[in-house]
GROMACS .gro file of C-alpha atoms in nm:
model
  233
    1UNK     CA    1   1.065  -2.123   0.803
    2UNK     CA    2   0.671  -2.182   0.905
    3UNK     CA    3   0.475  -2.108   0.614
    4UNK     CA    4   0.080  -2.107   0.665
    5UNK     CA    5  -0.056  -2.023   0.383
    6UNK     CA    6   0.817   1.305  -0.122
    7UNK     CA    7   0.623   1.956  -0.465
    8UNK     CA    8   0.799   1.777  -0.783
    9UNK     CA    9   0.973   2.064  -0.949
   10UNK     CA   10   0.853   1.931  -1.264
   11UNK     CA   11   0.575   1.651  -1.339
   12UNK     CA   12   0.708   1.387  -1.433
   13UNK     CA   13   0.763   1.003  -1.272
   14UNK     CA   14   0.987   1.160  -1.016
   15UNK     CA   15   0.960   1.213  -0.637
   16UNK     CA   16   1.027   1.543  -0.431
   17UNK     CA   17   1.364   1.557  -0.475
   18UNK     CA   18   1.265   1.500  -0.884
   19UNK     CA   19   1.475   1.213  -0.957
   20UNK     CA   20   1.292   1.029  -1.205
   21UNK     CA   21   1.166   0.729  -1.200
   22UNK     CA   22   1.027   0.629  -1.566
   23UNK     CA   23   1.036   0.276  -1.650
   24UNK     CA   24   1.075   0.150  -1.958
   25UNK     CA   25   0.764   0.203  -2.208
   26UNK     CA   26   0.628   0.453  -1.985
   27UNK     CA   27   0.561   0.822  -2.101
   28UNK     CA   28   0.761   1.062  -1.985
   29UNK     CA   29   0.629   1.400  -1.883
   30UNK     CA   30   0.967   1.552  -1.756
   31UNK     CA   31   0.927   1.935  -1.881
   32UNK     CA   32   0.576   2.016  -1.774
   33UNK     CA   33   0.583   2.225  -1.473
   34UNK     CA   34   0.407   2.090  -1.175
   35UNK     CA   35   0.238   2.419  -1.034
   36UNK     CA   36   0.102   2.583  -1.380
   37UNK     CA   37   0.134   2.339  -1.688
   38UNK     CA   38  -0.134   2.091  -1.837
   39UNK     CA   39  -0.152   1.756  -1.648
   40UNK     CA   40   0.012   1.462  -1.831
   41UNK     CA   41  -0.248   1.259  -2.051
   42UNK     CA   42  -0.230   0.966  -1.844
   43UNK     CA   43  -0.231   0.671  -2.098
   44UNK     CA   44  -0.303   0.419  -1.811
   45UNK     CA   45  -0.533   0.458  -1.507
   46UNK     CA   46  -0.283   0.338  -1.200
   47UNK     CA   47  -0.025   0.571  -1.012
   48UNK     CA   48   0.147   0.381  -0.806
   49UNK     CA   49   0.346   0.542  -0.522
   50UNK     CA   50   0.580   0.456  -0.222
   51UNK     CA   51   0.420   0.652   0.067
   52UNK     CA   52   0.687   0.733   0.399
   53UNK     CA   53   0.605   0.673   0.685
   54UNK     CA   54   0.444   0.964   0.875
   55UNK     CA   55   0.203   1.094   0.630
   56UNK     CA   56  -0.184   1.051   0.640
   57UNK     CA   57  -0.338   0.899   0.317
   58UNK     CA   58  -0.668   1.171   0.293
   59UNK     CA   59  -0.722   1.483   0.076
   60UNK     CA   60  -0.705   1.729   0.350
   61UNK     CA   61  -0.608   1.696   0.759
   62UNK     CA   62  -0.824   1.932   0.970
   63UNK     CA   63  -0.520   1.910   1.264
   64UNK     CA   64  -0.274   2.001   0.929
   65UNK     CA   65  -0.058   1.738   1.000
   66UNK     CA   66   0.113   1.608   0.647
   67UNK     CA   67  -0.066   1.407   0.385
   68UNK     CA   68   0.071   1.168   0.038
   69UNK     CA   69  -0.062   1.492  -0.157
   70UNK     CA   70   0.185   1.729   0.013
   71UNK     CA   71   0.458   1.490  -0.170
   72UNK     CA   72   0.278   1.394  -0.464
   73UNK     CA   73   0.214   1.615  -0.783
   74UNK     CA   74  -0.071   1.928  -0.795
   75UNK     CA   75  -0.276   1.735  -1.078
   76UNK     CA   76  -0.352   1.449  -0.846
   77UNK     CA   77  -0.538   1.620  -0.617
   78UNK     CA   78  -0.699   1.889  -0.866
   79UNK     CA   79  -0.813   1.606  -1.111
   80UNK     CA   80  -0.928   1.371  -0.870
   81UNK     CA   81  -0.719   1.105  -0.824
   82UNK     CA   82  -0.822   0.923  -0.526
   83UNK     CA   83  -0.632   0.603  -0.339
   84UNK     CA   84  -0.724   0.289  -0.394
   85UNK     CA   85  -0.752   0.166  -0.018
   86UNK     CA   86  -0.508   0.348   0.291
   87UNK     CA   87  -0.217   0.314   0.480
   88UNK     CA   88  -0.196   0.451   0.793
   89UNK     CA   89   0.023   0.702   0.903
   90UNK     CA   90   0.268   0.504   1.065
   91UNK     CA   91   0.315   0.220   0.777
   92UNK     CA   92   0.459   0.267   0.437
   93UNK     CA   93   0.483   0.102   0.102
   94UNK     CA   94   0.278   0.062  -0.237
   95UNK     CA   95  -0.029   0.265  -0.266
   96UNK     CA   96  -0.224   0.272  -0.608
   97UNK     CA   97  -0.411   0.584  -0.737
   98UNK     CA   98  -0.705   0.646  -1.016
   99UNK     CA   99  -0.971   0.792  -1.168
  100UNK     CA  100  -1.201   0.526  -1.166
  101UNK     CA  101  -1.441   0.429  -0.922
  102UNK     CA  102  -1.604   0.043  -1.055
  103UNK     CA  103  -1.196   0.022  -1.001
  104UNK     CA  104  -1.183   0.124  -0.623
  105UNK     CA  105  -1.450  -0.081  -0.586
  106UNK     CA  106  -1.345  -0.412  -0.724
  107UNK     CA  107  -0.996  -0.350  -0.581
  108UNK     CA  108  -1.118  -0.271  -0.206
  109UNK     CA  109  -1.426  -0.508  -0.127
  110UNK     CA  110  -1.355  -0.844   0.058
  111UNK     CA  111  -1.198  -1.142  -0.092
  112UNK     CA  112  -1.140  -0.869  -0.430
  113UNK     CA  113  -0.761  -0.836  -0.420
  114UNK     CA  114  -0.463  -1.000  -0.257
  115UNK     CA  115  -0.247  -0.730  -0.078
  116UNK     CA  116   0.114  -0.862   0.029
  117UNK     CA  117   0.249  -0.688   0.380
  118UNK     CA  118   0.636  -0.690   0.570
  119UNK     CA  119   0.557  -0.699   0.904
  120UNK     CA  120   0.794  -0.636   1.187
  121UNK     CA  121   0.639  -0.687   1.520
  122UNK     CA  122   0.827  -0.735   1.908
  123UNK     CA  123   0.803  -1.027   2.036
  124UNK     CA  124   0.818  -1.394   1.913
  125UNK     CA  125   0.474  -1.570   1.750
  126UNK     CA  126   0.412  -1.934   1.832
  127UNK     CA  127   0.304  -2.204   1.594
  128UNK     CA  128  -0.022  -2.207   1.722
  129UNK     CA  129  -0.085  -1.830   1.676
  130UNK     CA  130  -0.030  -1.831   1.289
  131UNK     CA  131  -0.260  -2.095   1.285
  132UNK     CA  132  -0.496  -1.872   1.473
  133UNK     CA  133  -0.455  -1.561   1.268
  134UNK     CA  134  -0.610  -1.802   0.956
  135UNK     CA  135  -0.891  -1.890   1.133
  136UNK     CA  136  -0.953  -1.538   1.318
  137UNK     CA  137  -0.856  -1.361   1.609
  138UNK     CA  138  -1.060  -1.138   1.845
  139UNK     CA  139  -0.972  -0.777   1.846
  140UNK     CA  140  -1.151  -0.443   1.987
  141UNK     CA  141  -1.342  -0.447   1.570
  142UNK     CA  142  -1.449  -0.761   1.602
  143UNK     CA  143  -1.301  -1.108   1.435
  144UNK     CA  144  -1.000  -1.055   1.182
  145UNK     CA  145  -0.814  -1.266   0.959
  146UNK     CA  146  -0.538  -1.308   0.732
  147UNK     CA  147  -0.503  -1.504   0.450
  148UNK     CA  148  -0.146  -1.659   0.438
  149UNK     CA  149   0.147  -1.613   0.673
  150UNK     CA  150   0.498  -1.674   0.651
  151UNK     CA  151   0.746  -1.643   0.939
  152UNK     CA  152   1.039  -1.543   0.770
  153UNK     CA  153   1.325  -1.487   1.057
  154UNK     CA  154   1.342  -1.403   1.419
  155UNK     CA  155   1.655  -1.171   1.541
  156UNK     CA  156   1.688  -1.147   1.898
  157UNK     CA  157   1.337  -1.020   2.029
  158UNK     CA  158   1.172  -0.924   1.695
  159UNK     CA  159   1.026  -1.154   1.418
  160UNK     CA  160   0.987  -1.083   1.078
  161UNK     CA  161   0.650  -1.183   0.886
  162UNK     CA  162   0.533  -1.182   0.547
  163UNK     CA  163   0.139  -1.168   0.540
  164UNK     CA  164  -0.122  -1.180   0.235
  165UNK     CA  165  -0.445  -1.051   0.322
  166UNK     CA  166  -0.755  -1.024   0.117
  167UNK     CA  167  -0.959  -0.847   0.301
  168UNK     CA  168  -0.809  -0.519   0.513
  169UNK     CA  169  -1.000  -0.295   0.806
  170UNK     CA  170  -0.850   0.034   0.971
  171UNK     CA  171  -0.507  -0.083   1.170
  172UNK     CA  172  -0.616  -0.455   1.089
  173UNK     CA  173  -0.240  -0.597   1.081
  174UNK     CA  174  -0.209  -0.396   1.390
  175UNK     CA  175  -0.524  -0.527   1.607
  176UNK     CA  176  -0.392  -0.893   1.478
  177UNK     CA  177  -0.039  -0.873   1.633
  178UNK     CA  178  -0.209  -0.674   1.938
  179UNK     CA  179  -0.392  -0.896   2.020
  180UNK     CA  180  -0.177  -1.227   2.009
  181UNK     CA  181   0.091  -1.268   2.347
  182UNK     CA  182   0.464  -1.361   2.334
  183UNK     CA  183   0.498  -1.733   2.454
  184UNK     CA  184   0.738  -1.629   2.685
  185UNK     CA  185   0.704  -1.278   2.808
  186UNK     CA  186   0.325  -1.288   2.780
  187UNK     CA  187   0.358  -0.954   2.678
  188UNK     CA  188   0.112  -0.844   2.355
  189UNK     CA  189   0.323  -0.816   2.015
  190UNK     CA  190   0.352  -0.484   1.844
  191UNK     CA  191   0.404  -0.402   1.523
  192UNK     CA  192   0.750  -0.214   1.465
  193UNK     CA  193   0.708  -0.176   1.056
  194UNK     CA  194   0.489  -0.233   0.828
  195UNK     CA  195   0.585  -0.209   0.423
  196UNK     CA  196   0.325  -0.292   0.172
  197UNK     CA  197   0.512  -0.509  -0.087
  198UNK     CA  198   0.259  -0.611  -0.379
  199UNK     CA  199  -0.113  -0.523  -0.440
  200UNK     CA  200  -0.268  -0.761  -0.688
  201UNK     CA  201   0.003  -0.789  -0.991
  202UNK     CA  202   0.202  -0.505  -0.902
  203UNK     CA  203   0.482  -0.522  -0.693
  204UNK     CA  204   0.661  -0.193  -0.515
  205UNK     CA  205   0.946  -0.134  -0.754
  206UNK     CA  206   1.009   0.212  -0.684
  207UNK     CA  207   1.207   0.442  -0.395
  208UNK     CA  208   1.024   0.529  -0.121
  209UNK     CA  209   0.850   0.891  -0.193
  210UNK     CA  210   0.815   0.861  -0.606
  211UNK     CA  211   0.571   0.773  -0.818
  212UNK     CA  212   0.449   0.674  -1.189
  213UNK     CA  213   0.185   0.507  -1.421
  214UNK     CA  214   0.141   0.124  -1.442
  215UNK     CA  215   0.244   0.067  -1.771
  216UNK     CA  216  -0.059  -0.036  -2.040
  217UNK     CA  217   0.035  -0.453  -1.941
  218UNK     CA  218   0.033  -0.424  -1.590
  219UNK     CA  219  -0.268  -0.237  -1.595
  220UNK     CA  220  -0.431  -0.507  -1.840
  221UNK     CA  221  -0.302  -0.764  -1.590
  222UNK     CA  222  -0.451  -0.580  -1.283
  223UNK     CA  223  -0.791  -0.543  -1.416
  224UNK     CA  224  -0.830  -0.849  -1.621
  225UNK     CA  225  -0.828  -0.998  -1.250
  226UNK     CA  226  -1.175  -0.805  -1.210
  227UNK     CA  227  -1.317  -0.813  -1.558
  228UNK     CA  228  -1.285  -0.457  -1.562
  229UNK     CA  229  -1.280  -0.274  -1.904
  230UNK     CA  230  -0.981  -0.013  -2.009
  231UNK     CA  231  -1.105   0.294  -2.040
  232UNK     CA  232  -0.855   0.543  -2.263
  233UNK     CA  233  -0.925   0.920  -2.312
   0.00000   0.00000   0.00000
């Protein structure tokens, strides 16, 4: 190993299908309806949700192609939640959700968060190119970076990569891999999955298409990062 450094019928924690996903100490808001009951009162600022693949991470798609709000619960998108960063349409994983702005900030400017990545790509990485990827690599955006690496197994022609970057552009993963060669094949290496793992302190721990609040200490743990104040309504 080289190691350089889915309408819920009801709202609740569930998914589309409404299987619940409360954790312990969380509140549970099964028994409000979705379309015409009041919104939960949030006791923490965070949603965290497992976005597919194959949906866009914006509020509204002029070409009407699907979006993590066709999945997600009405009061989301009618009390302003907003991401906290993207994924593109093609990757999948943790995506966090609030209110709060000073907290999109803090979480989304360089160097302000660690955000831990699976990566798939075709094609085998040399030593020398994870060294690279530290340092910087030229793509079509300019210079971009990562900030540890770990090549975890190679099957046949694929390799499997854990990255940690602090700092993410559009597609950066994407322009990385694109723009490094196989050794052998000489060939440019493309990136077959991508699955956002962990963003700050909190790890994806839920199925793919569901959703619920941090609880109250992973919140605290998240934001004490930043020195940014609770606020509770």
């Amino acid at each position: 190993m080289s190691v350089l450094r889915q309408k819920p019928p009801e709202i609740s924690n569930s998914s589309a299908t409404g299987d619940s996903t409360k954790k312990p100490g969380m509140p549970d808001f099964k028994g409000l309806d979705a379309g015409t009951g009041p919104s939960p009162r949030a006791r923490t600022s965070v949603i965290l949700f497992h976005k597919p693949k194959g949906y866009l991470v914006t509020r509204k798609d002029e070409r009407e192609r699907k979006t993590v709000y066709h999945i997600l619960p009405p009061f989301l998108l009618q009390e302003g939640w907003v991401p906290i960063g993207r994924l593109d349409k093609d990757s999948r994983g943790l995506l966090l959700f609030t209110q709060d702005g000073t907290m999109v900030d803090r979480l989304t400017a360089p160097g302000g968060c660690e955000k831990t990545y699976e990566v798939e790509i075709r094609g085998r990485i040399s030593d020398d190119d994870l060294s690279r990827v530290l340092q910087g690599v030229s793509t079509s955006i300019g210079i971009l970076k990562v900030h540890r690496i770990t090549k975890k197994r190679e099957v046949g022609p694929k390799t499997q990569l854990e990255v940690v970057l602090q700092e993410g552009k559009n597609r950066h993963l994407r322009r990385i891999f694109h723009a490094l060669k196989d050794p052998k094949f000489h060939t440019p290496l493309k990136v077959l999955d991508l699955k956002r793992i962990q963003i700050g302190t909190l790890p994806l721990d839920i199925p793919v298409g569901t959703w619920r609040f941090s609880t109250p200490d992973e919140e605290r743990q998240l934001l004490a990062i930043f020195k940014i104040p609770i606020h509770r309504g």
